[in-house]
mmCIF file of N, CA and C in Angstrom:
data_model
loop_
_atom_site.group_PDB
_atom_site.id
_atom_site.type_symbol
_atom_site.label_atom_id
_atom_site.label_comp_id
_atom_site.label_asym_id
_atom_site.label_seq_id
_atom_site.Cartn_x
_atom_site.Cartn_y
_atom_site.Cartn_z
ATOM 1 N N MET A 1 -8.118 -4.680 1.157
ATOM 2 C CA MET A 1 -9.036 -5.302 0.230
ATOM 3 C C MET A 1 -8.311 -5.545 -1.092
ATOM 4 N N LYS A 2 -8.619 -6.631 -1.741
ATOM 5 C CA LYS A 2 -7.971 -6.963 -3.000
ATOM 6 C C LYS A 2 -8.091 -5.805 -3.973
ATOM 7 N N GLY A 3 -6.977 -5.437 -4.578
ATOM 8 C CA GLY A 3 -6.964 -4.354 -5.550
ATOM 9 C C GLY A 3 -6.482 -3.034 -4.991
ATOM 10 N N ASP A 4 -6.462 -2.893 -3.654
ATOM 11 C CA ASP A 4 -5.890 -1.679 -3.068
ATOM 12 C C ASP A 4 -4.441 -1.576 -3.521
ATOM 13 N N ARG A 5 -3.987 -0.356 -3.792
ATOM 14 C CA ARG A 5 -2.614 -0.194 -4.251
ATOM 15 C C ARG A 5 -2.017 1.092 -3.721
ATOM 16 N N VAL A 6 -0.693 1.074 -3.610
ATOM 17 C CA VAL A 6 0.052 2.258 -3.205
ATOM 18 C C VAL A 6 1.167 2.441 -4.227
ATOM 19 N N GLU A 7 1.255 3.649 -4.790
ATOM 20 C CA GLU A 7 2.331 3.992 -5.712
ATOM 21 C C GLU A 7 3.351 4.825 -4.964
ATOM 22 N N ILE A 8 4.624 4.497 -5.158
ATOM 23 C CA ILE A 8 5.702 5.219 -4.516
ATOM 24 C C ILE A 8 6.588 5.785 -5.614
ATOM 25 N N VAL A 9 6.778 7.113 -5.636
ATOM 26 C CA VAL A 9 7.649 7.762 -6.606
ATOM 27 C C VAL A 9 8.926 8.140 -5.868
ATOM 28 N N VAL A 10 10.067 7.656 -6.387
ATOM 29 C CA VAL A 10 11.342 7.818 -5.704
ATOM 30 C C VAL A 10 12.323 8.565 -6.604
ATOM 31 N N ASP A 11 13.094 9.473 -5.999
ATOM 32 C CA ASP A 11 14.162 10.186 -6.699
ATOM 33 C C ASP A 11 15.336 9.231 -6.866
ATOM 34 N N ALA A 12 15.732 8.977 -8.113
ATOM 35 C CA ALA A 12 16.832 8.056 -8.394
ATOM 36 C C ALA A 12 17.982 8.803 -9.066
ATOM 37 N N GLY A 13 18.346 9.941 -8.504
ATOM 38 C CA GLY A 13 19.435 10.728 -9.085
ATOM 39 C C GLY A 13 18.909 11.693 -10.122
ATOM 40 N N ASP A 14 19.178 11.414 -11.384
ATOM 41 C CA ASP A 14 18.732 12.300 -12.459
ATOM 42 C C ASP A 14 17.353 11.941 -13.009
ATOM 43 N N THR A 15 16.714 10.923 -12.471
ATOM 44 C CA THR A 15 15.402 10.483 -12.936
ATOM 45 C C THR A 15 14.546 10.069 -11.738
ATOM 46 N N THR A 16 13.300 9.728 -12.008
ATOM 47 C CA THR A 16 12.432 9.202 -10.952
ATOM 48 C C THR A 16 12.023 7.783 -11.314
ATOM 49 N N ARG A 17 11.743 7.012 -10.302
ATOM 50 C CA ARG A 17 11.252 5.646 -10.503
ATOM 51 C C ARG A 17 9.959 5.483 -9.740
ATOM 52 N N THR A 18 9.039 4.733 -10.316
ATOM 53 C CA THR A 18 7.747 4.489 -9.685
ATOM 54 C C THR A 18 7.630 3.015 -9.336
ATOM 55 N N TYR A 19 7.251 2.750 -8.101
ATOM 56 C CA TYR A 19 7.032 1.387 -7.627
ATOM 57 C C TYR A 19 5.587 1.262 -7.182
ATOM 58 N N GLU A 20 5.039 0.045 -7.242
ATOM 59 C CA GLU A 20 3.660 -0.203 -6.849
ATOM 60 C C GLU A 20 3.598 -1.411 -5.937
ATOM 61 N N VAL A 21 2.832 -1.288 -4.870
ATOM 62 C CA VAL A 21 2.538 -2.429 -4.002
ATOM 63 C C VAL A 21 1.032 -2.611 -4.050
ATOM 64 N N VAL A 22 0.581 -3.816 -4.430
ATOM 65 C CA VAL A 22 -0.842 -4.091 -4.647
ATOM 66 C C VAL A 22 -1.284 -5.242 -3.747
ATOM 67 N N ALA A 23 -2.474 -5.112 -3.175
ATOM 68 C CA ALA A 23 -3.078 -6.219 -2.424
ATOM 69 C C ALA A 23 -3.550 -7.230 -3.466
ATOM 70 N N SER A 24 -2.821 -8.319 -3.600
ATOM 71 C CA SER A 24 -3.019 -9.237 -4.724
ATOM 72 C C SER A 24 -4.115 -10.283 -4.530
ATOM 73 N N ARG A 25 -4.540 -10.530 -3.306
ATOM 74 C CA ARG A 25 -5.561 -11.552 -3.056
ATOM 75 C C ARG A 25 -6.662 -10.996 -2.174
ATOM 76 N N ALA A 26 -7.786 -11.683 -2.173
ATOM 77 C CA ALA A 26 -8.913 -11.272 -1.334
ATOM 78 C C ALA A 26 -8.505 -11.337 0.131
ATOM 79 N N GLY A 27 -8.919 -10.334 0.896
ATOM 80 C CA GLY A 27 -8.633 -10.300 2.314
ATOM 81 C C GLY A 27 -7.322 -9.637 2.674
ATOM 82 N N ARG A 28 -6.539 -9.250 1.688
ATOM 83 C CA ARG A 28 -5.281 -8.580 1.973
ATOM 84 C C ARG A 28 -5.448 -7.076 1.843
ATOM 85 N N ARG A 29 -4.576 -6.344 2.529
ATOM 86 C CA ARG A 29 -4.613 -4.886 2.462
ATOM 87 C C ARG A 29 -3.181 -4.365 2.376
ATOM 88 N N VAL A 30 -3.048 -3.094 2.053
ATOM 89 C CA VAL A 30 -1.733 -2.474 1.960
ATOM 90 C C VAL A 30 -1.638 -1.427 3.066
ATOM 91 N N GLU A 31 -0.571 -1.488 3.856
ATOM 92 C CA GLU A 31 -0.362 -0.551 4.952
ATOM 93 C C GLU A 31 0.925 0.224 4.719
ATOM 94 N N THR A 32 0.936 1.503 5.114
ATOM 95 C CA THR A 32 2.134 2.319 5.005
ATOM 96 C C THR A 32 2.558 2.801 6.383
ATOM 97 N N ALA A 33 3.867 2.950 6.556
ATOM 98 C CA ALA A 33 4.407 3.444 7.818
ATOM 99 C C ALA A 33 5.700 4.203 7.534
ATOM 100 N N VAL A 34 5.937 5.257 8.322
ATOM 101 C CA VAL A 34 7.188 6.003 8.242
ATOM 102 C C VAL A 34 7.856 5.888 9.600
ATOM 103 N N ARG A 35 9.019 5.243 9.613
ATOM 104 C CA ARG A 35 9.746 5.002 10.863
ATOM 105 C C ARG A 35 11.227 5.280 10.671
ATOM 106 N N ARG A 36 11.785 6.116 11.520
ATOM 107 C CA ARG A 36 13.226 6.366 11.541
ATOM 108 C C ARG A 36 13.796 6.705 10.171
ATOM 109 N N GLY A 37 13.091 7.531 9.422
ATOM 110 C CA GLY A 37 13.593 7.962 8.125
ATOM 111 C C GLY A 37 13.407 6.958 7.009
ATOM 112 N N VAL A 38 12.582 5.940 7.240
ATOM 113 C CA VAL A 38 12.321 4.910 6.228
ATOM 114 C C VAL A 38 10.816 4.814 5.990
ATOM 115 N N VAL A 39 10.425 4.838 4.721
ATOM 116 C CA VAL A 39 9.026 4.630 4.350
ATOM 117 C C VAL A 39 8.861 3.151 4.055
ATOM 118 N N GLU A 40 7.903 2.523 4.725
ATOM 119 C CA GLU A 40 7.682 1.079 4.587
ATOM 120 C C GLU A 40 6.259 0.846 4.106
ATOM 121 N N VAL A 41 6.115 0.131 2.993
ATOM 122 C CA VAL A 41 4.804 -0.204 2.443
ATOM 123 C C VAL A 41 4.699 -1.721 2.428
ATOM 124 N N SER A 42 3.669 -2.261 3.117
ATOM 125 C CA SER A 42 3.556 -3.703 3.290
ATOM 126 C C SER A 42 2.201 -4.220 2.826
ATOM 127 N N GLU A 43 2.206 -5.418 2.241
ATOM 128 C CA GLU A 43 0.971 -6.140 1.946
ATOM 129 C C GLU A 43 0.736 -7.075 3.120
ATOM 130 N N VAL A 44 -0.448 -6.970 3.744
ATOM 131 C CA VAL A 44 -0.731 -7.670 4.990
ATOM 132 C C VAL A 44 -1.983 -8.538 4.824
ATOM 133 N N THR A 45 -1.981 -9.732 5.444
ATOM 134 C CA THR A 45 -3.142 -10.620 5.406
ATOM 135 C C THR A 45 -4.153 -10.204 6.466
ATOM 136 N N ARG A 46 -5.295 -10.871 6.489
ATOM 137 C CA ARG A 46 -6.334 -10.584 7.492
ATOM 138 C C ARG A 46 -5.820 -10.769 8.912
ATOM 139 N N SER A 47 -4.987 -11.789 9.098
ATOM 140 C CA SER A 47 -4.480 -12.091 10.439
ATOM 141 C C SER A 47 -3.356 -11.155 10.867
ATOM 142 N N GLY A 48 -2.866 -10.315 9.947
ATOM 143 C CA GLY A 48 -1.840 -9.346 10.302
ATOM 144 C C GLY A 48 -0.426 -9.745 9.940
ATOM 145 N N SER A 49 -0.251 -10.915 9.326
ATOM 146 C CA SER A 49 1.106 -11.300 8.938
ATOM 147 C C SER A 49 1.479 -10.612 7.620
ATOM 148 N N VAL A 50 2.718 -10.184 7.541
ATOM 149 C CA VAL A 50 3.204 -9.439 6.383
ATOM 150 C C VAL A 50 3.590 -10.411 5.279
ATOM 151 N N VAL A 51 3.090 -10.157 4.064
ATOM 152 C CA VAL A 51 3.395 -11.001 2.911
ATOM 153 C C VAL A 51 4.655 -10.496 2.223
ATOM 154 N N ARG A 52 4.708 -9.188 1.961
ATOM 155 C CA ARG A 52 5.888 -8.577 1.359
ATOM 156 C C ARG A 52 5.971 -7.121 1.776
ATOM 157 N N THR A 53 7.177 -6.603 1.741
ATOM 158 C CA THR A 53 7.417 -5.236 2.193
ATOM 159 C C THR A 53 8.358 -4.533 1.229
ATOM 160 N N ALA A 54 8.081 -3.255 0.966
ATOM 161 C CA ALA A 54 8.987 -2.407 0.187
ATOM 162 C C ALA A 54 9.445 -1.284 1.105
ATOM 163 N N ARG A 55 10.762 -1.036 1.153
ATOM 164 C CA ARG A 55 11.313 0.004 2.023
ATOM 165 C C ARG A 55 12.096 1.010 1.188
ATOM 166 N N PHE A 56 11.911 2.293 1.521
ATOM 167 C CA PHE A 56 12.587 3.373 0.810
ATOM 168 C C PHE A 56 13.065 4.404 1.816
ATOM 169 N N MET A 57 14.173 5.065 1.517
ATOM 170 C CA MET A 57 14.643 6.167 2.355
ATOM 171 C C MET A 57 13.658 7.322 2.215
ATOM 172 N N ALA A 58 13.213 7.859 3.330
ATOM 173 C CA ALA A 58 12.202 8.915 3.316
ATOM 174 C C ALA A 58 12.689 10.161 2.579
ATOM 175 N N THR A 59 13.979 10.430 2.608
ATOM 176 C CA THR A 59 14.503 11.613 1.928
ATOM 177 C C THR A 59 14.441 11.485 0.414
ATOM 178 N N ARG A 60 14.315 10.275 -0.094
ATOM 179 C CA ARG A 60 14.252 10.034 -1.539
ATOM 180 C C ARG A 60 12.826 9.915 -2.075
ATOM 181 N N VAL A 61 11.859 9.748 -1.202
ATOM 182 C CA VAL A 61 10.467 9.571 -1.636
ATOM 183 C C VAL A 61 9.885 10.927 -2.018
ATOM 184 N N LEU A 62 9.421 11.043 -3.263
ATOM 185 C CA LEU A 62 8.807 12.274 -3.751
ATOM 186 C C LEU A 62 7.301 12.266 -3.552
ATOM 187 N N ALA A 63 6.675 11.095 -3.745
ATOM 188 C CA ALA A 63 5.219 10.996 -3.611
ATOM 189 C C ALA A 63 4.843 9.597 -3.152
ATOM 190 N N LEU A 64 3.788 9.560 -2.351
ATOM 191 C CA LEU A 64 3.233 8.302 -1.861
ATOM 192 C C LEU A 64 1.733 8.398 -2.102
ATOM 193 N N VAL A 65 1.227 7.665 -3.078
ATOM 194 C CA VAL A 65 -0.167 7.792 -3.502
ATOM 195 C C VAL A 65 -0.921 6.515 -3.158
ATOM 196 N N GLU A 66 -1.901 6.630 -2.261
ATOM 197 C CA GLU A 66 -2.731 5.488 -1.898
ATOM 198 C C GLU A 66 -3.965 5.491 -2.778
ATOM 199 N N GLN A 67 -4.244 4.365 -3.421
ATOM 200 C CA GLN A 67 -5.385 4.256 -4.317
ATOM 201 C C GLN A 67 -6.259 3.089 -3.888
ATOM 202 N N PRO A 68 -7.240 3.357 -3.017
ATOM 203 C CA PRO A 68 -8.123 2.275 -2.575
ATOM 204 C C PRO A 68 -9.091 1.873 -3.684
ATOM 205 N N VAL A 69 -9.511 0.633 -3.662
ATOM 206 C CA VAL A 69 -10.500 0.152 -4.619
ATOM 207 C C VAL A 69 -11.851 0.748 -4.242
ATOM 208 N N PRO A 70 -12.607 1.264 -5.214
ATOM 209 C CA PRO A 70 -13.940 1.786 -4.872
ATOM 210 C C PRO A 70 -14.804 0.676 -4.278
ATOM 211 N N ARG A 71 -15.393 0.937 -3.129
ATOM 212 C CA ARG A 71 -16.251 -0.047 -2.459
ATOM 213 C C ARG A 71 -17.631 -0.033 -3.099
ATOM 214 N N GLU A 72 -18.233 -1.200 -3.187
ATOM 215 C CA GLU A 72 -19.580 -1.307 -3.749
ATOM 216 C C GLU A 72 -20.597 -0.737 -2.774
ATOM 217 N N HIS A 73 -21.610 -0.100 -3.289
ATOM 218 C CA HIS A 73 -22.672 0.418 -2.447
ATOM 219 C C HIS A 73 -23.420 -0.762 -1.841
ATOM 220 N N GLY A 74 -23.513 -0.784 -0.525
ATOM 221 C CA GLY A 74 -24.208 -1.885 0.140
ATOM 222 C C GLY A 74 -23.284 -2.984 0.624
ATOM 223 N N SER A 75 -21.965 -2.773 0.545
ATOM 224 C CA SER A 75 -21.056 -3.799 1.041
ATOM 225 C C SER A 75 -21.094 -3.804 2.567
ATOM 226 N N GLU A 76 -20.552 -4.843 3.178
ATOM 227 C CA GLU A 76 -20.589 -4.988 4.626
ATOM 228 C C GLU A 76 -19.867 -3.865 5.346
ATOM 229 N N GLU A 77 -18.818 -3.300 4.744
ATOM 230 C CA GLU A 77 -18.042 -2.262 5.403
ATOM 231 C C GLU A 77 -18.800 -0.954 5.537
ATOM 232 N N GLU A 78 -19.811 -0.738 4.710
ATOM 233 C CA GLU A 78 -20.559 0.509 4.725
ATOM 234 C C GLU A 78 -21.807 0.428 5.581
ATOM 235 N N ARG A 79 -22.212 -0.767 6.012
ATOM 236 C CA ARG A 79 -23.434 -0.921 6.792
ATOM 237 C C ARG A 79 -23.227 -0.453 8.221
ATOM 238 N N PRO A 80 -24.166 0.312 8.756
ATOM 239 C CA PRO A 80 -24.053 0.705 10.159
ATOM 240 C C PRO A 80 -24.295 -0.498 11.066
ATOM 241 N N ARG A 81 -23.640 -0.500 12.227
ATOM 242 C CA ARG A 81 -23.794 -1.627 13.164
ATOM 243 C C ARG A 81 -24.666 -1.266 14.306
#
């Protein structure tokens, strides 16, 4: 959902660096995956195509913070089917 964001804090030697991946448009979401020692954070469209990806070595990642946008009460995602 637009506004979803993931913050990645990475060890850069003597300091830390913070990176952010944000779902920039309506209908996009941010997905995270850890594969073969690599942390991958991607912005994905509704159809599943990747818009952009950030990759980091898992041994260097200190924190991975997912910050979803608060959903409105009564939105379609909260309604029972």
